[in-house]
Coordinates of C-alpha atoms and ligand atoms in Angstrom, one line a residue:
Chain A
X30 CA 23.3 -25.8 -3.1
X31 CA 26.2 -25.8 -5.4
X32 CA 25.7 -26.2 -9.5
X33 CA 22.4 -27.1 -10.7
X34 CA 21.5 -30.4 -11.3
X35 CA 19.8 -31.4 -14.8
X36 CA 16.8 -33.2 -13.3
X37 CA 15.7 -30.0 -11.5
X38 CA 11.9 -30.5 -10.9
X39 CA 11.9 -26.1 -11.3
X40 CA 13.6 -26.2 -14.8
X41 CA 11.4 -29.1 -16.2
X42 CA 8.8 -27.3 -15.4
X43 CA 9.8 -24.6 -16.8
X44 CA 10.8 -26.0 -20.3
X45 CA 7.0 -27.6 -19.9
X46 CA 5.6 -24.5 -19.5
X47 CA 7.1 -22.3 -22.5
X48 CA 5.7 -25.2 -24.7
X49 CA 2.5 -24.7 -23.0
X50 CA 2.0 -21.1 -23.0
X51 CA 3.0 -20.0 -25.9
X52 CA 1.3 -22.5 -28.1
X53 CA -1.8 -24.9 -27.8
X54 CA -2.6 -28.0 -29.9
X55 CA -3.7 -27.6 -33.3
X56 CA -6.5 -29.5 -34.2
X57 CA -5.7 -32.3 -36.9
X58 CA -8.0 -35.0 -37.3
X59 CA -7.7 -38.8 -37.0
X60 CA -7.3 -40.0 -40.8
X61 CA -4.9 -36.7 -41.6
X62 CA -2.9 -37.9 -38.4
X63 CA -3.0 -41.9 -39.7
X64 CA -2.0 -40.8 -43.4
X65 CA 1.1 -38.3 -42.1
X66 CA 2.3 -41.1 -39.9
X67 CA 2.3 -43.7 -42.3
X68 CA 4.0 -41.6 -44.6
X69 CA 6.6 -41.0 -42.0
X70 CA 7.1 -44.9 -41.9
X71 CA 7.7 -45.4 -45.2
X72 CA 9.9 -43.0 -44.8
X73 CA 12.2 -44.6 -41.8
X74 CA 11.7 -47.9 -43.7
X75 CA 13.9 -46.4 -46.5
X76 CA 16.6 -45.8 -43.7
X77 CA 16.6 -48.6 -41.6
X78 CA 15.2 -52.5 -42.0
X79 CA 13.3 -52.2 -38.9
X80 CA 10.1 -53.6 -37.7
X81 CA 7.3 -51.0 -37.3
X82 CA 7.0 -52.7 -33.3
X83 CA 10.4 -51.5 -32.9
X84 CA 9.8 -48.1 -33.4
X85 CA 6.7 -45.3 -32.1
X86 CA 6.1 -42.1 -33.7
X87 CA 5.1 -39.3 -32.1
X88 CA 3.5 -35.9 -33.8
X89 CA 2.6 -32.9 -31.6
X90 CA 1.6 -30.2 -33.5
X91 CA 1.6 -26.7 -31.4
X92 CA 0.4 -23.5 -32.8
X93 CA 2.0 -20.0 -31.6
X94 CA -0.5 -17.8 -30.0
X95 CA 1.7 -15.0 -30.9
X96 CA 1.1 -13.1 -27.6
X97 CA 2.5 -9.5 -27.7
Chain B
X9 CA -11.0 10.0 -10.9
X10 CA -10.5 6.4 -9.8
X11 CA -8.9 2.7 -11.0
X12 CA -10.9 -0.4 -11.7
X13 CA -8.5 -3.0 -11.3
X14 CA -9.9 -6.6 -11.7
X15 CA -8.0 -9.6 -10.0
X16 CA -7.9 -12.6 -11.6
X17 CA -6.5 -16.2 -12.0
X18 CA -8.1 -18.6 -14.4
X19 CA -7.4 -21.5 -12.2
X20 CA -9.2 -21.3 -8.5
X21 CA -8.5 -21.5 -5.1
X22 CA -5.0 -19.5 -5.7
X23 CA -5.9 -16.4 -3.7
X24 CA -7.9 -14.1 -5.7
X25 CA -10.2 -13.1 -2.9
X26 CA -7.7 -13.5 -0.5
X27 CA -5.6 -10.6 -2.4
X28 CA -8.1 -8.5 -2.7
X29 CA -9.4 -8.4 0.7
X30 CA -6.0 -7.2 1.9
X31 CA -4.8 -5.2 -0.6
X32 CA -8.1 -3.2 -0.6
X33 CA -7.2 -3.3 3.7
X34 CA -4.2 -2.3 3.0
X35 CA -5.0 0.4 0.4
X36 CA -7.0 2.0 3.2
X37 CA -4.9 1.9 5.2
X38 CA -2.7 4.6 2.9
X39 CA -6.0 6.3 3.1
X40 CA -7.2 5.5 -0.2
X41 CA -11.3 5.5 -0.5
X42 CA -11.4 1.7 -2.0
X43 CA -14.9 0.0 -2.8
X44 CA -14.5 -4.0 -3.2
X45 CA -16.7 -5.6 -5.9
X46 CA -17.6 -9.2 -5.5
X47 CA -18.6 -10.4 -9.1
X48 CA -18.0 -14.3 -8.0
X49 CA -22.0 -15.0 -8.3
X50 CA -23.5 -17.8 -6.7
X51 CA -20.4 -18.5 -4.6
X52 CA -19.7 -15.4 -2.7
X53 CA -16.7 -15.5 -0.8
X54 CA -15.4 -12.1 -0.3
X55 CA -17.9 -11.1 2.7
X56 CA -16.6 -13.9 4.7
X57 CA -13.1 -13.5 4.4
X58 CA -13.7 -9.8 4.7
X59 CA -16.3 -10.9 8.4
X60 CA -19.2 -9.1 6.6
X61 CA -21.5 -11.7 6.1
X62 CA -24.2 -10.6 8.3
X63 CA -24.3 -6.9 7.3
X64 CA -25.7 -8.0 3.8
X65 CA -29.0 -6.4 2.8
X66 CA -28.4 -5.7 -1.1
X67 CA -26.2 -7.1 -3.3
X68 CA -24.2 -6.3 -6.4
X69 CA -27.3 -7.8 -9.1
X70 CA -29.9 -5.6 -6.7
X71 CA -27.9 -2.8 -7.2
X72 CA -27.6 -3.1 -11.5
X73 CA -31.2 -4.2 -11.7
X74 CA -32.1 -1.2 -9.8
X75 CA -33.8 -2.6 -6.8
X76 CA -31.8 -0.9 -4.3
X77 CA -29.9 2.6 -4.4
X78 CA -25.9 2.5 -4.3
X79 CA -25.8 3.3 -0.9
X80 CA -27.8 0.7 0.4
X81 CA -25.6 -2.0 -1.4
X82 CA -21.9 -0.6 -0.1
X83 CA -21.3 -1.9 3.2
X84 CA -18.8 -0.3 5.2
X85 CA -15.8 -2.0 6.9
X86 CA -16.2 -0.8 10.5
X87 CA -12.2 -1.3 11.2
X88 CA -11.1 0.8 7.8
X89 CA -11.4 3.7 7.5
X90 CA -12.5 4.3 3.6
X91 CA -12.7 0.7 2.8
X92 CA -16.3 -0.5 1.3
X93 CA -17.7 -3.8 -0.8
X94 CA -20.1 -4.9 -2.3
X95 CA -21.1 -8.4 -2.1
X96 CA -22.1 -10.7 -5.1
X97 CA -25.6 -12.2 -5.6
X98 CA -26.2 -15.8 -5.2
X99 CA -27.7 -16.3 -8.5
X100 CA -26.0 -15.8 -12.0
X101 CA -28.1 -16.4 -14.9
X102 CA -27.6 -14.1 -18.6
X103 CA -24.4 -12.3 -16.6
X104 CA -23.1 -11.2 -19.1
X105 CA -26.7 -9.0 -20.4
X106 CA -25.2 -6.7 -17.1
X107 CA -22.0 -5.5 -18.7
X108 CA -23.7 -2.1 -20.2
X109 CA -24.9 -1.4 -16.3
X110 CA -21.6 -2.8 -14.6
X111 CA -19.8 0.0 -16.6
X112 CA -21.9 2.8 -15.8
X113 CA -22.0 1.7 -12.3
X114 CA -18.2 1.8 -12.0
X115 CA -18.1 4.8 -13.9
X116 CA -20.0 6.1 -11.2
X117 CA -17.7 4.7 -8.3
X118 CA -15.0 5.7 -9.8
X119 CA -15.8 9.8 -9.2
X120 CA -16.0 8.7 -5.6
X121 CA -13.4 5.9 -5.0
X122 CA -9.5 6.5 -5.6
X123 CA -9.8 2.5 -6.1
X124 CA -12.7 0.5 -7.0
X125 CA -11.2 -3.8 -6.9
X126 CA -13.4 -6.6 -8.4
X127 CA -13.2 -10.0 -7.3
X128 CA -13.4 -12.4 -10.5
X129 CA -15.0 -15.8 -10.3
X130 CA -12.0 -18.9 -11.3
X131 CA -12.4 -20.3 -15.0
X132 CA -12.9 -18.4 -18.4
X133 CA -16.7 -18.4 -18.6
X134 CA -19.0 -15.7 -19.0
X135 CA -18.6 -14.5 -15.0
X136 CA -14.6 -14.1 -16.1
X137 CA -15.7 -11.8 -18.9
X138 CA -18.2 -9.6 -17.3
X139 CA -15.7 -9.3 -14.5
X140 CA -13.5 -7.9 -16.9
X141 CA -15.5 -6.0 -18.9
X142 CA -15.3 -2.7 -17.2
X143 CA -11.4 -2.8 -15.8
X144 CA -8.8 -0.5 -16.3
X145 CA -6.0 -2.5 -15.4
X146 CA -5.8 -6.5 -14.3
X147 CA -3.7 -8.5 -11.6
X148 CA -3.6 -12.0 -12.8
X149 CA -3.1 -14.1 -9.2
X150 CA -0.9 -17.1 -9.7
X151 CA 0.7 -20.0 -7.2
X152 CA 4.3 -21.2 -8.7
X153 CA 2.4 -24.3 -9.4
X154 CA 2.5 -25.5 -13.1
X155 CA -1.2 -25.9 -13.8
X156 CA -1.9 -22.7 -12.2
X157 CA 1.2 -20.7 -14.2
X158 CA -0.2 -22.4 -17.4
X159 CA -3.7 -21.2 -16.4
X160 CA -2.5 -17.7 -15.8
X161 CA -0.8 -17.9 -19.3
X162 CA -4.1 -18.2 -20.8
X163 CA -6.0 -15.9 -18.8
X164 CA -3.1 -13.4 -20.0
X165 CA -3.5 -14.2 -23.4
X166 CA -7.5 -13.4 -23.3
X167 CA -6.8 -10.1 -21.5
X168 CA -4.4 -9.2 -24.8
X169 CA -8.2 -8.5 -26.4
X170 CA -9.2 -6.3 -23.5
X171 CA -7.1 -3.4 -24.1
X172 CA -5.9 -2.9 -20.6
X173 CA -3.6 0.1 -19.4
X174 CA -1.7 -2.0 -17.5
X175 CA -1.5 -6.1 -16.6
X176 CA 0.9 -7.6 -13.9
X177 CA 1.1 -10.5 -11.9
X178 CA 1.4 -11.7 -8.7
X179 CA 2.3 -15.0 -6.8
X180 CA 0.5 -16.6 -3.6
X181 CA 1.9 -19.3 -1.6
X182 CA 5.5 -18.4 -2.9
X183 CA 8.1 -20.7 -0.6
X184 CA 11.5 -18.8 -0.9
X185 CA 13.2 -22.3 0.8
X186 CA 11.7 -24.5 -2.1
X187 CA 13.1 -21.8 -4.9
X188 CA 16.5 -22.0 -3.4
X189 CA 16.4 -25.4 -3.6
X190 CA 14.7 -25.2 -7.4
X191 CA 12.1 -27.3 -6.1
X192 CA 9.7 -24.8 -7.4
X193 CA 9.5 -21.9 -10.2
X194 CA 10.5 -19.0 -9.2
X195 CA 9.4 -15.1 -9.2
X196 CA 12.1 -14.6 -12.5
X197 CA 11.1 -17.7 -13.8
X198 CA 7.3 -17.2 -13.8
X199 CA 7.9 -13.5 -14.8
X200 CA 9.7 -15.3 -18.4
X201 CA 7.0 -17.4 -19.3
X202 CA 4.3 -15.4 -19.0
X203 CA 6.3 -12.6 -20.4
X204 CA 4.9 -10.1 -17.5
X205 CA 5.6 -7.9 -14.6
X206 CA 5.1 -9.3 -11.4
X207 CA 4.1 -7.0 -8.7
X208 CA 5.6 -9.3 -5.8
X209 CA 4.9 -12.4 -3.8
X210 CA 3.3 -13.2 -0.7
X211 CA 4.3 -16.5 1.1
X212 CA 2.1 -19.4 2.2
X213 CA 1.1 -18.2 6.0
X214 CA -0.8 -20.1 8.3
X215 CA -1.7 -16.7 9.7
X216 CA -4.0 -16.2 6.5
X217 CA -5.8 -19.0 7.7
X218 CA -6.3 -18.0 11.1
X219 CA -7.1 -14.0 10.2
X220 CA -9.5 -15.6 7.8
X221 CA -11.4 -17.9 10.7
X222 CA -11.8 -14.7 12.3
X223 CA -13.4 -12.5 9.3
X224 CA -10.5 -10.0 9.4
X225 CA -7.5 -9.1 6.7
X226 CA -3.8 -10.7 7.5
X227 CA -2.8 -7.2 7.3
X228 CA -4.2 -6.1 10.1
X229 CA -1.9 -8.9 12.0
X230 CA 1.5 -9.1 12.8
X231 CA 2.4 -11.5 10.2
X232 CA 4.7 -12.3 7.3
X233 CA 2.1 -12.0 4.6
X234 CA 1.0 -9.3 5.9
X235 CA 4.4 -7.2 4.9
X236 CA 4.4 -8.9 1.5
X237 CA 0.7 -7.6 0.9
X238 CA 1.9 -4.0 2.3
X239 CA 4.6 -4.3 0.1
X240 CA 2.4 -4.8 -3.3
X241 CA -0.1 -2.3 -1.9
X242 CA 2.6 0.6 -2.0
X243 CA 3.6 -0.7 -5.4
X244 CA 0.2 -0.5 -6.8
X245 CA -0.8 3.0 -5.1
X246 CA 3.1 3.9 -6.4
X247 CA 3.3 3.6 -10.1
X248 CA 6.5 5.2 -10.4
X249 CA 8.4 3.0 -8.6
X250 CA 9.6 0.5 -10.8
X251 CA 10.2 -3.0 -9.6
X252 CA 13.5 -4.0 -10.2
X253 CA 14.3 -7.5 -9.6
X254 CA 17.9 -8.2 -8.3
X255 CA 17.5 -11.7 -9.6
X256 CA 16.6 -10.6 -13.2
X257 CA 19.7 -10.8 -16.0
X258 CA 19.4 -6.8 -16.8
X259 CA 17.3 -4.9 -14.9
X260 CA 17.2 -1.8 -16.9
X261 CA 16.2 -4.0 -20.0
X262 CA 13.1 -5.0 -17.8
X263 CA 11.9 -1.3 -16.8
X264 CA 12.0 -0.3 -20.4
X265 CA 9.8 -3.5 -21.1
X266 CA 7.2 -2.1 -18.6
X267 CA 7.3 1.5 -19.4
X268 CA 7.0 0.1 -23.2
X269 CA 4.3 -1.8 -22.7
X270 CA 2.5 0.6 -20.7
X271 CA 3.4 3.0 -23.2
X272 CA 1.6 0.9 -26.1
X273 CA -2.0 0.7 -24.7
X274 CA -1.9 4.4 -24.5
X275 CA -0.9 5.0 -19.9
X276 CA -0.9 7.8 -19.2
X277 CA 0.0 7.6 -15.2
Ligands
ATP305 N1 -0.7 -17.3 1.1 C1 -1.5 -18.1 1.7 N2 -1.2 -18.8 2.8 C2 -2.1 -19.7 3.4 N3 -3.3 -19.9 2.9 C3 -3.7 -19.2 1.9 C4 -2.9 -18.3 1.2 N4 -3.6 -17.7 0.2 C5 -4.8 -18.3 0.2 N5 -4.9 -19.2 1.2 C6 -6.1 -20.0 1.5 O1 -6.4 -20.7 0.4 C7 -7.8 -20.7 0.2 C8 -8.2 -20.2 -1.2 O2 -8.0 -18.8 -1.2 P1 -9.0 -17.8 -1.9 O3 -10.4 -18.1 -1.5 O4 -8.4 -16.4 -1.7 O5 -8.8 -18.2 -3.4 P2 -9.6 -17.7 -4.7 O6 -8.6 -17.7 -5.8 O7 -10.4 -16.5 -4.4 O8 -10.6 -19.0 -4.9 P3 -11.9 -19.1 -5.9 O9 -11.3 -19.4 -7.2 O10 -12.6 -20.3 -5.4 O11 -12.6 -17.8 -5.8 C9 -8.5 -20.0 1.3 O12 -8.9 -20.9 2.3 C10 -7.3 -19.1 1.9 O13 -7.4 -19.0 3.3
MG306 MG1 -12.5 -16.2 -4.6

């Protein structure tokens, strides 16, 4: 094997896994999530003249577990 | 005095008992006095694999509720020469009330047995913790399989509680031609994201199979497994020999990691 290719199945998992190990989902409930995601939208909508169908927001909030 | 070491994987099926069976072979084989403690209640395993399952009389809850005398409840292997287990019960309710006569128990082995190894039931339930509960040191078992290297994270970060002297891993059913080809994490990778030692690998051998069929350790065979687990075993019974992976960006940077975090729980071996 020469040079390592991007789509290497070992390195996505990798990258997956430091996300997942050293953090886990913090809890945030539904109306919190709706509010913070429509705030976000107003937001883009003072950017761009863009139909919220055209766009998706995404929020993943991780927490460290601050191993040692 | 003697060394509890607990083996351990969060996720199951990876090769916990499997480990245990021939590194406590193999440990006798360096003529170490080694008990095995099978703690997986309700779904023993470790008499099977280890072709004890018709010597049972006792087993491990007899032996804390009193009903039976130590020596009744270790069952000798008849092809080792120091190597003993003990095999878990086949019920597991309130585990957990045990943990005060688990510890004194072990304390007990532990005058007699240069190593005392206990098998850990899969998941992080109450049989994980009283597993745990009286070990010195903990080998988390892992496969270079993602939900099993994110499993082994966690089990890793509950240990951090335990106050262990020393926690390493090591990876089953390792294929060296899959890592070349990064088809599959490898050692150094899984090493950086769990942020630990591993002790070594041992390959996916059909040979484990077959020795298992027959109720005896791999390490007893001719087989490639069977060098990896001999391997691991001298670096366990050898503390002072530091693993130095060829693979790793600066080895000397990872010995001082060890020896520091070693150092920080308070080893003194
Ligand atoms: N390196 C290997 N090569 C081939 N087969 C293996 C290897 N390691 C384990 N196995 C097989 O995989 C199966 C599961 O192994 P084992 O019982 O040791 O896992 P475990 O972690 O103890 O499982 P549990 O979580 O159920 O206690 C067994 O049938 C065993 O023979
Ligand atoms: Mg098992």
């Amino acid at each position: 094997m020469k040079g390592r290719k991007q789509d290497d199945s070992r390195l996505i998992a990798k990258e997956r896994l430091k996300l997942m190990v050293d953090s886990e989902p913090l809890e945030c409930s539904e109306t919190t999530m709706s509010r913070m995601k429509q705030e976000i939208a107003d937001i883009i909508s003072r950017y761009y003249e863009i139909a919220p169908d055209n766009y998706e927001i995404k929020v993943v909030l991780k927490q460290n577990k601050k191993r040692a | 005095m003697g060394e509890t070491i607990v083996f351990t994987s969060g996720k199951g099926g990876v090769g916990k008992t499997t480990t245990i069976a021939n590194i406590g072979a193999g440990l006798s084989r360096l003529d170490k006095k080694v008990v095995m403690l099978d703690t997986d209640m309700g779904l023993r395993n470790l008499d099977v694999v280890m072709g004890m399952e018709d010597q049972i009389q006792y087993n491990l809850l007899d032996l804390l509720d009193n009903q039976c005398r130590l020596k009744q409840a270790l069952i000798r292997d008849k092809r080792y020469p120091n190597l003993f287990m003990i095999p878990a019960a086949l019920r597991c309710k309130r585990i957990r009330d045990y943990e005060s006569k688990l510890y004194t128990l072990i304390t007990q082995l532990k005058q007699e047995f240069d190593y005392c190894l206990i098998d850990c039931p899969a998941g992080i339930d109450d049989g994980f913790h009283f597993a745990i509960s009286a070990a010195d040191r903990a080998i988390v078992v892992t496969t270079p399989h993602i939900s099993a290297v994110r499993d082994a994270g966690r089990v890793l970060y509950l240990l951090e509680s335990q106050r262990l002297k020393q926690v390493d891993i090591l990876i089953n059913e390792y294929n060296e031609r899959m890592v070349k080809k990064h088809d599959m994490l490898s050692k150094s990778d899984i090493e950086e994201i769990l942020g630990t030692n591993c002790l070594g690998t041992v390959p996916l051998d059909d040979k484990i199979i077959v020795s298992q069929n027959q109720g005896i350790p791999v390490v007893s065979l001719r087989a490639k497994s069977a060098r990896s687990f001999m391997k691991i075993v001298r670096e366990i019974d050898n503390p002072k020999i530091i693993p130095v992976d060829l693979n790793a960006e600066d080895p000397c940077e990872k010995q001082q990691h060890i020896f520091l975090g070693g150092k920080e729980c308070g080893y003194e071996g």
